[in-house]
Coordinates of C-alpha atoms (C1' of nucleotides) in Angstrom, one line a residue:
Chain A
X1 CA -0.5 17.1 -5.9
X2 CA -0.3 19.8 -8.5
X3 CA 2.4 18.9 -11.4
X4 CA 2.6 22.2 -12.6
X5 CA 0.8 24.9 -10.2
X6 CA 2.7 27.7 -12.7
X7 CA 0.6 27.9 -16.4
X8 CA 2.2 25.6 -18.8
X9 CA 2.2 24.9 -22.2
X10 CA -1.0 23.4 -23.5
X11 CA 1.4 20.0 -25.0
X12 CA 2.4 19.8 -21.4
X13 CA -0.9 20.3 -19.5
X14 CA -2.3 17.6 -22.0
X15 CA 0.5 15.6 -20.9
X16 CA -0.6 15.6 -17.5
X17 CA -4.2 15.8 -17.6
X18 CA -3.6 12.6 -19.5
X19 CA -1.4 11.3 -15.9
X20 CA -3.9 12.7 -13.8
X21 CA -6.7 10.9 -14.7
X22 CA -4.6 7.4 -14.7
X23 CA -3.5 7.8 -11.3
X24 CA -7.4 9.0 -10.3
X25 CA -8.3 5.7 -12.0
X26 CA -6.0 4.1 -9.6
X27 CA -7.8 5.5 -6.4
X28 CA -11.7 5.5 -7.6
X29 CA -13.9 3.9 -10.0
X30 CA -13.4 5.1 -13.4
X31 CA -16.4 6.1 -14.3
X32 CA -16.8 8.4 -10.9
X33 CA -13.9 10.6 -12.2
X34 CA -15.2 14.3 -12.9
X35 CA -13.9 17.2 -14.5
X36 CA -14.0 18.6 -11.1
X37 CA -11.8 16.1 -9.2
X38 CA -8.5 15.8 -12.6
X39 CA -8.9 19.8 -12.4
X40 CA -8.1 19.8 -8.5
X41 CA -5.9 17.1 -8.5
X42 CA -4.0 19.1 -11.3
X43 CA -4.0 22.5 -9.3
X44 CA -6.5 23.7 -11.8
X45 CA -10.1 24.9 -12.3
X46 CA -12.6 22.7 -14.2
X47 CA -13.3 25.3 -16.4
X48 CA -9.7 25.7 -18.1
X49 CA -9.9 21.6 -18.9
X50 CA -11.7 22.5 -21.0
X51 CA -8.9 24.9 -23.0
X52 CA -7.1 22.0 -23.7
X53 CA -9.7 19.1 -24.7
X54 CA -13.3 19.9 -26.1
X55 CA -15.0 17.4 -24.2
X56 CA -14.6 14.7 -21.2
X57 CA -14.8 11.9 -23.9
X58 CA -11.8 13.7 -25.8
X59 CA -9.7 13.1 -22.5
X60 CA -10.6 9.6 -22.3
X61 CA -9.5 9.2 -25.5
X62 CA -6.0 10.7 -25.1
X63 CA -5.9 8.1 -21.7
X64 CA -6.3 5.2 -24.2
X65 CA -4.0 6.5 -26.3
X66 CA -1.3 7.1 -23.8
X67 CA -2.3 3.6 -22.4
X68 CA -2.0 1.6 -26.3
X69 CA 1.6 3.5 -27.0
X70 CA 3.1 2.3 -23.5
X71 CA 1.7 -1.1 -23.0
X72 CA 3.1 -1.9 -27.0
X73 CA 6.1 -0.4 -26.5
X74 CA 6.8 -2.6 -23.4
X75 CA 5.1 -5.7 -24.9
X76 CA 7.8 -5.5 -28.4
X77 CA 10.6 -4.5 -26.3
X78 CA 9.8 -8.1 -23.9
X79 CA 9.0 -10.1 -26.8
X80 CA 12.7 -8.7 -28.7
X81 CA 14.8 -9.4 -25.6
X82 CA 13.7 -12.7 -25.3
X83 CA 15.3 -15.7 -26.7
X84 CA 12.6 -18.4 -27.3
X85 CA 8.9 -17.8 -28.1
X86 CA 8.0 -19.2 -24.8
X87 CA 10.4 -17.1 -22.9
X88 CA 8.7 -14.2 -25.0
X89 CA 5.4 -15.2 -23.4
X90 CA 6.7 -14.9 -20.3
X91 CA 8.7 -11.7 -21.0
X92 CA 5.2 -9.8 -22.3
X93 CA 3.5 -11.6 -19.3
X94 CA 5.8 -10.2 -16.4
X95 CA 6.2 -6.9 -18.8
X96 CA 2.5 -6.7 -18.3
X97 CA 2.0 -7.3 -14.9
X98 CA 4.9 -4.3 -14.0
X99 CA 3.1 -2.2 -16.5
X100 CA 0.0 -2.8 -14.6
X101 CA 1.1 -2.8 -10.8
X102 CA 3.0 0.7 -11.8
X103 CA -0.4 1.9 -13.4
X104 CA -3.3 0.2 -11.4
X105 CA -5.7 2.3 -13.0
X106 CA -5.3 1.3 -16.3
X107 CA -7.2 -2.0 -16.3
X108 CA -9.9 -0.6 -14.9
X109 CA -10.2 2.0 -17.5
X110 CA -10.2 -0.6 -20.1
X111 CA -12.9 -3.0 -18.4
X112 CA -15.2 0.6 -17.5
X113 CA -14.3 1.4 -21.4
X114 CA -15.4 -2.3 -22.3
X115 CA -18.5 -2.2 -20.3
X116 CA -20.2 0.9 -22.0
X117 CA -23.3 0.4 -24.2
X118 CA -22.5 3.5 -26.6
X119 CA -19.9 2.9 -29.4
X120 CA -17.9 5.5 -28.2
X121 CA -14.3 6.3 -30.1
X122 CA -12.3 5.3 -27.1
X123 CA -14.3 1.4 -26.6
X124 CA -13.1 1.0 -30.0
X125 CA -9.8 1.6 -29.1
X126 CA -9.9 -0.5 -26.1
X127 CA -11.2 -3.4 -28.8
X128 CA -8.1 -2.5 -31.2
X129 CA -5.5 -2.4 -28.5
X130 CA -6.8 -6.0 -27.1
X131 CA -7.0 -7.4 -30.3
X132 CA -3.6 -6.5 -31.5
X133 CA -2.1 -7.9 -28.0
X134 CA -4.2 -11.1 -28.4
X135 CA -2.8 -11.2 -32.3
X136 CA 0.8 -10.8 -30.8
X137 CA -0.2 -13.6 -28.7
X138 CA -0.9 -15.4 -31.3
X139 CA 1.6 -15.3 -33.6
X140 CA 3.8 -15.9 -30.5
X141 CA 2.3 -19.5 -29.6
X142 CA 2.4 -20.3 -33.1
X143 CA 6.0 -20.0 -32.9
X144 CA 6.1 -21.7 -29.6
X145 CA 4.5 -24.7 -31.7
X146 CA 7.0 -25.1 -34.9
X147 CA 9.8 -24.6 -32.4
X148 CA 8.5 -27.4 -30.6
X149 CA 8.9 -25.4 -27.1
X150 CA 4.9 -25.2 -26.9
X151 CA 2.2 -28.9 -28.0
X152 CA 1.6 -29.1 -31.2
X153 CA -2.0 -29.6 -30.5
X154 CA -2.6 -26.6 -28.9
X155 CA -5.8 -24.6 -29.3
X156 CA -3.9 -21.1 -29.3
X157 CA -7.5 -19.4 -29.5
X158 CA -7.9 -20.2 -26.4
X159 CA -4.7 -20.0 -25.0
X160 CA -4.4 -16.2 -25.7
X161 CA -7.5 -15.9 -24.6
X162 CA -6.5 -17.8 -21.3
X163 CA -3.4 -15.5 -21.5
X164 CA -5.2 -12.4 -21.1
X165 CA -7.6 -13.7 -18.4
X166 CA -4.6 -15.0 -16.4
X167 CA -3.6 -11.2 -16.0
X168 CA -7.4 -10.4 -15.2
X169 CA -7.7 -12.4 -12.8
X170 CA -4.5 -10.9 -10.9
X171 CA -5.9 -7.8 -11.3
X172 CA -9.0 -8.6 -9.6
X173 CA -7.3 -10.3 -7.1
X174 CA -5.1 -6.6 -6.3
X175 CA -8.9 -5.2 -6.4
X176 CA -9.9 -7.5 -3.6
X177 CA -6.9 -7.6 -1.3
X178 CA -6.7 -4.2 -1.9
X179 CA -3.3 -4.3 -1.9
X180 CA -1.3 -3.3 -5.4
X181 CA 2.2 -5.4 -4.5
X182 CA 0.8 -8.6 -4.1
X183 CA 0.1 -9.3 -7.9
X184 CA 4.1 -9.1 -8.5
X185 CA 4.3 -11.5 -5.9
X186 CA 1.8 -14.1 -7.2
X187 CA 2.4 -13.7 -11.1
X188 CA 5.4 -15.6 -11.4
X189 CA 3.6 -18.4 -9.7
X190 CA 0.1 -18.3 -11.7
X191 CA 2.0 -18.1 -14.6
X192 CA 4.2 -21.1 -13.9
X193 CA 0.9 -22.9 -13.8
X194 CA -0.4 -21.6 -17.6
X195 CA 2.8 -22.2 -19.0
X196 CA 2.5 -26.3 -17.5
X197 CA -0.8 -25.9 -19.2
X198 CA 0.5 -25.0 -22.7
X199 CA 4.1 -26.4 -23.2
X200 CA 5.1 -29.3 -24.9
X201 CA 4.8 -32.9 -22.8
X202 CA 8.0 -33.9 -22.3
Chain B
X1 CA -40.9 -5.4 -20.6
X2 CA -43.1 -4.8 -17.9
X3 CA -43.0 -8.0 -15.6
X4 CA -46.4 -7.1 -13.9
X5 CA -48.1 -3.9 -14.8
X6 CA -51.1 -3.9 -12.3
X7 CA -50.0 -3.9 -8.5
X8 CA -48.2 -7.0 -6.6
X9 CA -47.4 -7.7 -3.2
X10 CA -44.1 -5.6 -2.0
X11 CA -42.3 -8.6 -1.8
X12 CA -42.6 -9.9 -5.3
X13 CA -42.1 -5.9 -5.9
X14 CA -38.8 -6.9 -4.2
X15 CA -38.2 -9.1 -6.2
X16 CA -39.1 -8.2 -9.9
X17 CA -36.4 -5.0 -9.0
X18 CA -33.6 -7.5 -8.3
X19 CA -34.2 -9.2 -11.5
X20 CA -34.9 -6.0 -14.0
X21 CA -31.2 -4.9 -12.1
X22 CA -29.5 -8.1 -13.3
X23 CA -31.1 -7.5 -17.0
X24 CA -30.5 -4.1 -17.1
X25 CA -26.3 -5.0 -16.0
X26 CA -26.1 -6.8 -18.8
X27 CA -27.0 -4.2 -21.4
X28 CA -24.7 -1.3 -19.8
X29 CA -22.3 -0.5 -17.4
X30 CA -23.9 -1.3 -14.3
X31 CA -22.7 2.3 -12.7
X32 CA -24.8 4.1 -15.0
X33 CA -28.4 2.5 -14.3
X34 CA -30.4 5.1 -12.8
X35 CA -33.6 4.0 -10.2
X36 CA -35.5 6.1 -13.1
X37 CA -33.9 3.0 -15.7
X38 CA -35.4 -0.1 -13.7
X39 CA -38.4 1.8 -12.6
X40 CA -39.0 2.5 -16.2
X41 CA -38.1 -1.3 -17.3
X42 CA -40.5 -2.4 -14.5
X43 CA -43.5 0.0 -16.0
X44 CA -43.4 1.7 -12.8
X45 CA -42.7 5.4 -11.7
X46 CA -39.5 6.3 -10.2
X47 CA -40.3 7.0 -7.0
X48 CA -42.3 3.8 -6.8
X49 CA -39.2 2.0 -6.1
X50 CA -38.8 4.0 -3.2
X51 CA -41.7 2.3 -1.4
X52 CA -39.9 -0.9 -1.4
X53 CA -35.9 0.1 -0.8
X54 CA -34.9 2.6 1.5
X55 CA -32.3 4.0 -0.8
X56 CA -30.6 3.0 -4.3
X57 CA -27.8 1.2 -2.5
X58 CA -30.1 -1.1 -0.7
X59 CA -31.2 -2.4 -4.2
X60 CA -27.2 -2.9 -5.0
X61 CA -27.5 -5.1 -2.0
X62 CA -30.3 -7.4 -2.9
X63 CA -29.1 -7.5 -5.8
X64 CA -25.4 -9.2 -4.4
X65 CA -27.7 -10.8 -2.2
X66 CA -29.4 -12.9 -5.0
X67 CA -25.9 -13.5 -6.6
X68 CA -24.9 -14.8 -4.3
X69 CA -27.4 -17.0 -3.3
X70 CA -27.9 -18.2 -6.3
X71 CA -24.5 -18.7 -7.5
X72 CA -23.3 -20.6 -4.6
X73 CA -26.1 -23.0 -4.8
X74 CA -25.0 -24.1 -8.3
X75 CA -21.6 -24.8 -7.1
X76 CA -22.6 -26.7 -4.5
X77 CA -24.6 -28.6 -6.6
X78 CA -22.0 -29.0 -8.8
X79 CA -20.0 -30.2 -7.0
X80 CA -22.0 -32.7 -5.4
X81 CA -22.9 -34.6 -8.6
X82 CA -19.2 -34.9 -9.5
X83 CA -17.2 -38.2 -9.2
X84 CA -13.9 -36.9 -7.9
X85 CA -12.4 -33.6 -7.2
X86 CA -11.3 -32.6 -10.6
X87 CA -14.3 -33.8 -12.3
X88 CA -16.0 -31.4 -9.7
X89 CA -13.7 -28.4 -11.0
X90 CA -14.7 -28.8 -13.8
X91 CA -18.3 -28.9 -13.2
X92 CA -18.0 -25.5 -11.4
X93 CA -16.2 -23.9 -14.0
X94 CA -19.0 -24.7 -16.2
X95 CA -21.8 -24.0 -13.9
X96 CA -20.4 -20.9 -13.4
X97 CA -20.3 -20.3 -16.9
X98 CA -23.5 -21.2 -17.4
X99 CA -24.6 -18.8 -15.1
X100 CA -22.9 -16.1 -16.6
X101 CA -23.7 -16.7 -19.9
X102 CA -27.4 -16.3 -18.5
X103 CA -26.6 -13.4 -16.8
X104 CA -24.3 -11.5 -18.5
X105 CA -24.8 -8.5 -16.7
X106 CA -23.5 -9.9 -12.9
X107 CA -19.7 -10.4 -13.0
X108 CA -20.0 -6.7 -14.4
X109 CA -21.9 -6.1 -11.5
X110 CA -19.2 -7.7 -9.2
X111 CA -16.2 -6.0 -10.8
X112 CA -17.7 -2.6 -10.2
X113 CA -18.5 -3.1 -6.9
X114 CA -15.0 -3.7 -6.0
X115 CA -13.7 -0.9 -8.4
X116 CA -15.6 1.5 -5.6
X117 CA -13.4 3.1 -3.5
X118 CA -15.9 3.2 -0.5
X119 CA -16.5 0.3 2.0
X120 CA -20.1 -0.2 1.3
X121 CA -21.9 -2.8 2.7
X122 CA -22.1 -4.6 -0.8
X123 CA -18.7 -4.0 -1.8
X124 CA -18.1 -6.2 1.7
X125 CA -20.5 -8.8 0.3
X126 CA -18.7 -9.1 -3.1
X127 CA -15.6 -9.7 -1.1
X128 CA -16.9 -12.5 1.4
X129 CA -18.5 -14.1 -1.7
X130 CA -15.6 -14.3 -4.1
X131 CA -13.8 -15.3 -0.5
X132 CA -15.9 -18.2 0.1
X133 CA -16.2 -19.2 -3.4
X134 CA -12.3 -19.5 -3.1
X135 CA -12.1 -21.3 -0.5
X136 CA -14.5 -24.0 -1.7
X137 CA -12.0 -24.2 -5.0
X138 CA -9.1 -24.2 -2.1
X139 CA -10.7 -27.5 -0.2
X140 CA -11.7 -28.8 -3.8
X141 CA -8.0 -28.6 -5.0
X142 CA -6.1 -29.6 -2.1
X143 CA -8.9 -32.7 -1.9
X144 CA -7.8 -33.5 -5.8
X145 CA -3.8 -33.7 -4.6
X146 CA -4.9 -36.4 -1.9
X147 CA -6.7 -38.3 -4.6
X148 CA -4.0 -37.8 -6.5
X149 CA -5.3 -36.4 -9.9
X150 CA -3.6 -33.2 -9.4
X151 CA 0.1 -32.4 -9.3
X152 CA 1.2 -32.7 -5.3
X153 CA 3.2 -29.5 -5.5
X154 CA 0.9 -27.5 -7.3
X155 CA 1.1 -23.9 -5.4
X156 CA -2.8 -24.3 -4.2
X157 CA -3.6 -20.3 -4.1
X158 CA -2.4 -19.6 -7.6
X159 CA -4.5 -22.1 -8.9
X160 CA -7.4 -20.3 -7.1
X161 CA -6.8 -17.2 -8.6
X162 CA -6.2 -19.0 -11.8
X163 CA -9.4 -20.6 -11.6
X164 CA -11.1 -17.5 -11.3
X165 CA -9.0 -15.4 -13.3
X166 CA -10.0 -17.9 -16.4
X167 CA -13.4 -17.3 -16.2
X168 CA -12.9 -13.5 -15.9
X169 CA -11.1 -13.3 -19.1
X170 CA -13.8 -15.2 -20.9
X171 CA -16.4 -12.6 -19.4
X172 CA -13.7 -10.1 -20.9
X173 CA -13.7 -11.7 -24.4
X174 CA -17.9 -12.0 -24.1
X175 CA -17.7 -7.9 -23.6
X176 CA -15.1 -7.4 -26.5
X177 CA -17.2 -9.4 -28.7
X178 CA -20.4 -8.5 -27.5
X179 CA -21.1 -12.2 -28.4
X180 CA -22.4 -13.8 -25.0
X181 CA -23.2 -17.4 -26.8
X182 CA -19.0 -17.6 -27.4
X183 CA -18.4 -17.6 -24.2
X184 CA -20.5 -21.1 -23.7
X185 CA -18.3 -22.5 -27.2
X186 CA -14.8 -21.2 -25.7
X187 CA -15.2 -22.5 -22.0
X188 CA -14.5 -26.1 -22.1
X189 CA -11.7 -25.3 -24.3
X190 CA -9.9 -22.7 -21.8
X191 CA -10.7 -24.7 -19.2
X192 CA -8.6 -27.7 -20.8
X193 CA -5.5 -26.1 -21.1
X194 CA -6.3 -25.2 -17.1
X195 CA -6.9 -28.5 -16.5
X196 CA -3.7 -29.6 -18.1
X197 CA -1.7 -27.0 -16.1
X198 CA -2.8 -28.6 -12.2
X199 CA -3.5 -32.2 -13.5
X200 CA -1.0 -34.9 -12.5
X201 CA 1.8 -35.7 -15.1
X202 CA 1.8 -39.1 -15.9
Chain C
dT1 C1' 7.3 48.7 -24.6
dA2 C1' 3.0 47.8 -26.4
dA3 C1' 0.2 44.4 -28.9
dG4 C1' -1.5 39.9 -29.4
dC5 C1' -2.5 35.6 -27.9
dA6 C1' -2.6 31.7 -25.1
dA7 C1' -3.8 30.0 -20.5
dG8 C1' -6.5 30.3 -16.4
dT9 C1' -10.5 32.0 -13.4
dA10 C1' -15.0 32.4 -11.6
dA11 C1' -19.6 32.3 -12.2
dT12 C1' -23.2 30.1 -14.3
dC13 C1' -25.8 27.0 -17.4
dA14 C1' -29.0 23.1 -18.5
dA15 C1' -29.4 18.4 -17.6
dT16 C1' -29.5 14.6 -14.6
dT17 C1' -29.2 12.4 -10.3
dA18 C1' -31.2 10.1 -5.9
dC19 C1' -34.6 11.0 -2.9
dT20 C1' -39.2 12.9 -0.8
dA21 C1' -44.0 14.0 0.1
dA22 C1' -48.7 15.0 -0.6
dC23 C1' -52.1 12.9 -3.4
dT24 C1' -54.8 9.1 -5.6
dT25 C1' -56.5 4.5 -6.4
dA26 C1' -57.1 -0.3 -6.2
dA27 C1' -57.8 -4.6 -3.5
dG28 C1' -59.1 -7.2 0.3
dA29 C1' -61.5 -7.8 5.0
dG30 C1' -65.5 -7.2 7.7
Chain D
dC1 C1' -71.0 -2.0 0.2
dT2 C1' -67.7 0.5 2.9
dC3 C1' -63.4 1.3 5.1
dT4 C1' -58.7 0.7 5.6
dT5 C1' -54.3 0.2 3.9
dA6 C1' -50.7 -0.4 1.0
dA7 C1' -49.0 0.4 -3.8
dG8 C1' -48.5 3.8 -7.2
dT9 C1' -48.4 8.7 -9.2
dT10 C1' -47.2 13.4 -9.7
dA11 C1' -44.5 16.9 -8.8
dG12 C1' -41.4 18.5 -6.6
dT13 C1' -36.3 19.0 -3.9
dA14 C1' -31.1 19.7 -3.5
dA15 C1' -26.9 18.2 -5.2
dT16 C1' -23.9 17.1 -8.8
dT17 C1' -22.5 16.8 -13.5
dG18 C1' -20.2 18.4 -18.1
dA19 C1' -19.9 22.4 -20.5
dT20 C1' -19.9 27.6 -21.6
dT21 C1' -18.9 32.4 -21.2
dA22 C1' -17.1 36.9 -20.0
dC23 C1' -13.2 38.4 -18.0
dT24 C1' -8.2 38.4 -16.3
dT25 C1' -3.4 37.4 -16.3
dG26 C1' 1.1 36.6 -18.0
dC27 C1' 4.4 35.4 -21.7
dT28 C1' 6.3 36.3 -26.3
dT29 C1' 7.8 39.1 -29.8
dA30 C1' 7.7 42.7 -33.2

DNA sequence: TAAGCAAGTAATCAATTACTAACTTAAGAG
DNA sequence: CTCTTAAGTTAGTAATTGATTACTTGCTTA
């Protein structure tokens, strides 16, 4: 409910205006989220959100920004631990998934983000963010390839870009069932198939 | 523009509003089209529209209403023309690319229905089609194991949600490049790696 | 302890939304 | 040609939105 009903630091209300509007996201569309309902969620009035960030967009764009700096981090810390490019791949993929059944919001805010007309600061950071992950990707199958763990022949365009739709289309799935848990369940197994569909023939 | 300026027939009224929704979904966030947006697009007044629909979310219906209908159909005549069960996967992934490609703005559509947190009626609908498009790709793979062209122990659901998944990412990749055309170029070659991760080794 | 400032409140703003209703007008039937 | 009716217009409504402003409260520190 309220994170902080006593007045705060302004660092610290950013902090979790930032984690209110992630969890909102995780409840309700995206683009439905007000001023009105992260203020009352936060034990606040609308009015002093606007002390702290000078406009709605501004908010949205400390969201992404909290989103880019944790989904990295987790991403380089999978891909370090891991002893083999493929088992990277797998690492960042099962990384990803937690990331995402923890914050069930945050794909949604990236697709709403995605979806708006308006060049808006925060859709360009969505774009950055996914293209540095898909370059990541990248570099990662081409390792896969010279270490002979992934085919040689391999279009890795496409396989990042089958990568990223693989955790899409979990996510869509947790949308229809409703149900957040079940995409930890069904991961391992969707990505047991994608990985038949890129490693080496043996 | 304006499909028919003069007066028509309520029904083809109907109609014309379905269609200018589609158009308009692919050129924003389909959450943001006001009934002033289509009625404009239409060359009609707002409250026009509200001779024809009862309410805004009655147009939302149609509107899943003719996806539905229309995107089933090509499935099923996909998969009619095909020779086997895999060759008919295949000719449903690419019908339903084709049918995105030519209407960019419905898988948006889709996704934010079932980012609402209501139960609307068409929320319901999005849910019973992606159900029943499912289980048509469920009877399609389970078909392709008899035949044996596909793996016997391949884990049937997660090659569902793969299936679909795929086709979400590329929808993803068409919005990050805001490039609809790619998606026609990158299909067959996402959908090979697929196909190589539920075929039959040999 | 008093001054200064940062944080929060409450009321209000203009703009936009879906929706309505009294009216006008065009088209087809007799 | 007239009369009826349905399609469209104009001009509203109430509710909601992001944002602003004048005022209040509480913490820090000189």
């Amino acid at each position: 409910m309220d994170a902080q009903t006593k007045r705060c630091s302004a660092e610290k209300r950013r902090a979790v205006t930032v984690e209110t509007v992630v969890q909102l996201a995780a409840e309700q569309n995206p683009s439905t989220i007000t001023t009105t309902a992260i203020a009352g969620r936060m034990g606040l009035t609308q009015g002093a959100l606007f002390r702290h960030f000078p406009t709605k967009d501004a908010i949205i764009e400390s969201v992404m920004e909290w989103v880019a700096a944790r989904l990295l981090s987790r991403v380089e810390k999978a891909v370090k631990k891991a002893p083999s490019p493929l088992a990277a791949l797998e690492a960042v993929f099962m990384a990803h998934i937690e990331f995402v059944a923890q914050h069930p919001g945050v794909p949604r805010i990236l697709f709403g983000e995605l979806q708006r007309a308006e060049d808006t600061a925060s859709k360009r950071m969505v774009q950055k963010l996914i293209h540095r992950y898909g370059e990541q990707l990248h570099g990662l199958i081409e390792e896969g390839k010279k270490s002979r763990e992934l085919d040689a022949d391999l279009d890795t365009e496409a396989s990042v870009i089958l990568f990223i739709g693989t955790i899409q289309g979990l996510v869509m799935q947790s949308l229809l069932a409703g149900n957040v848990n079940r995409i930890r369940r069904e991961a391992p197994r969707v990505f047991a198939i994608y990985q038949r569909g890129i490693r080496r023939e043996k």
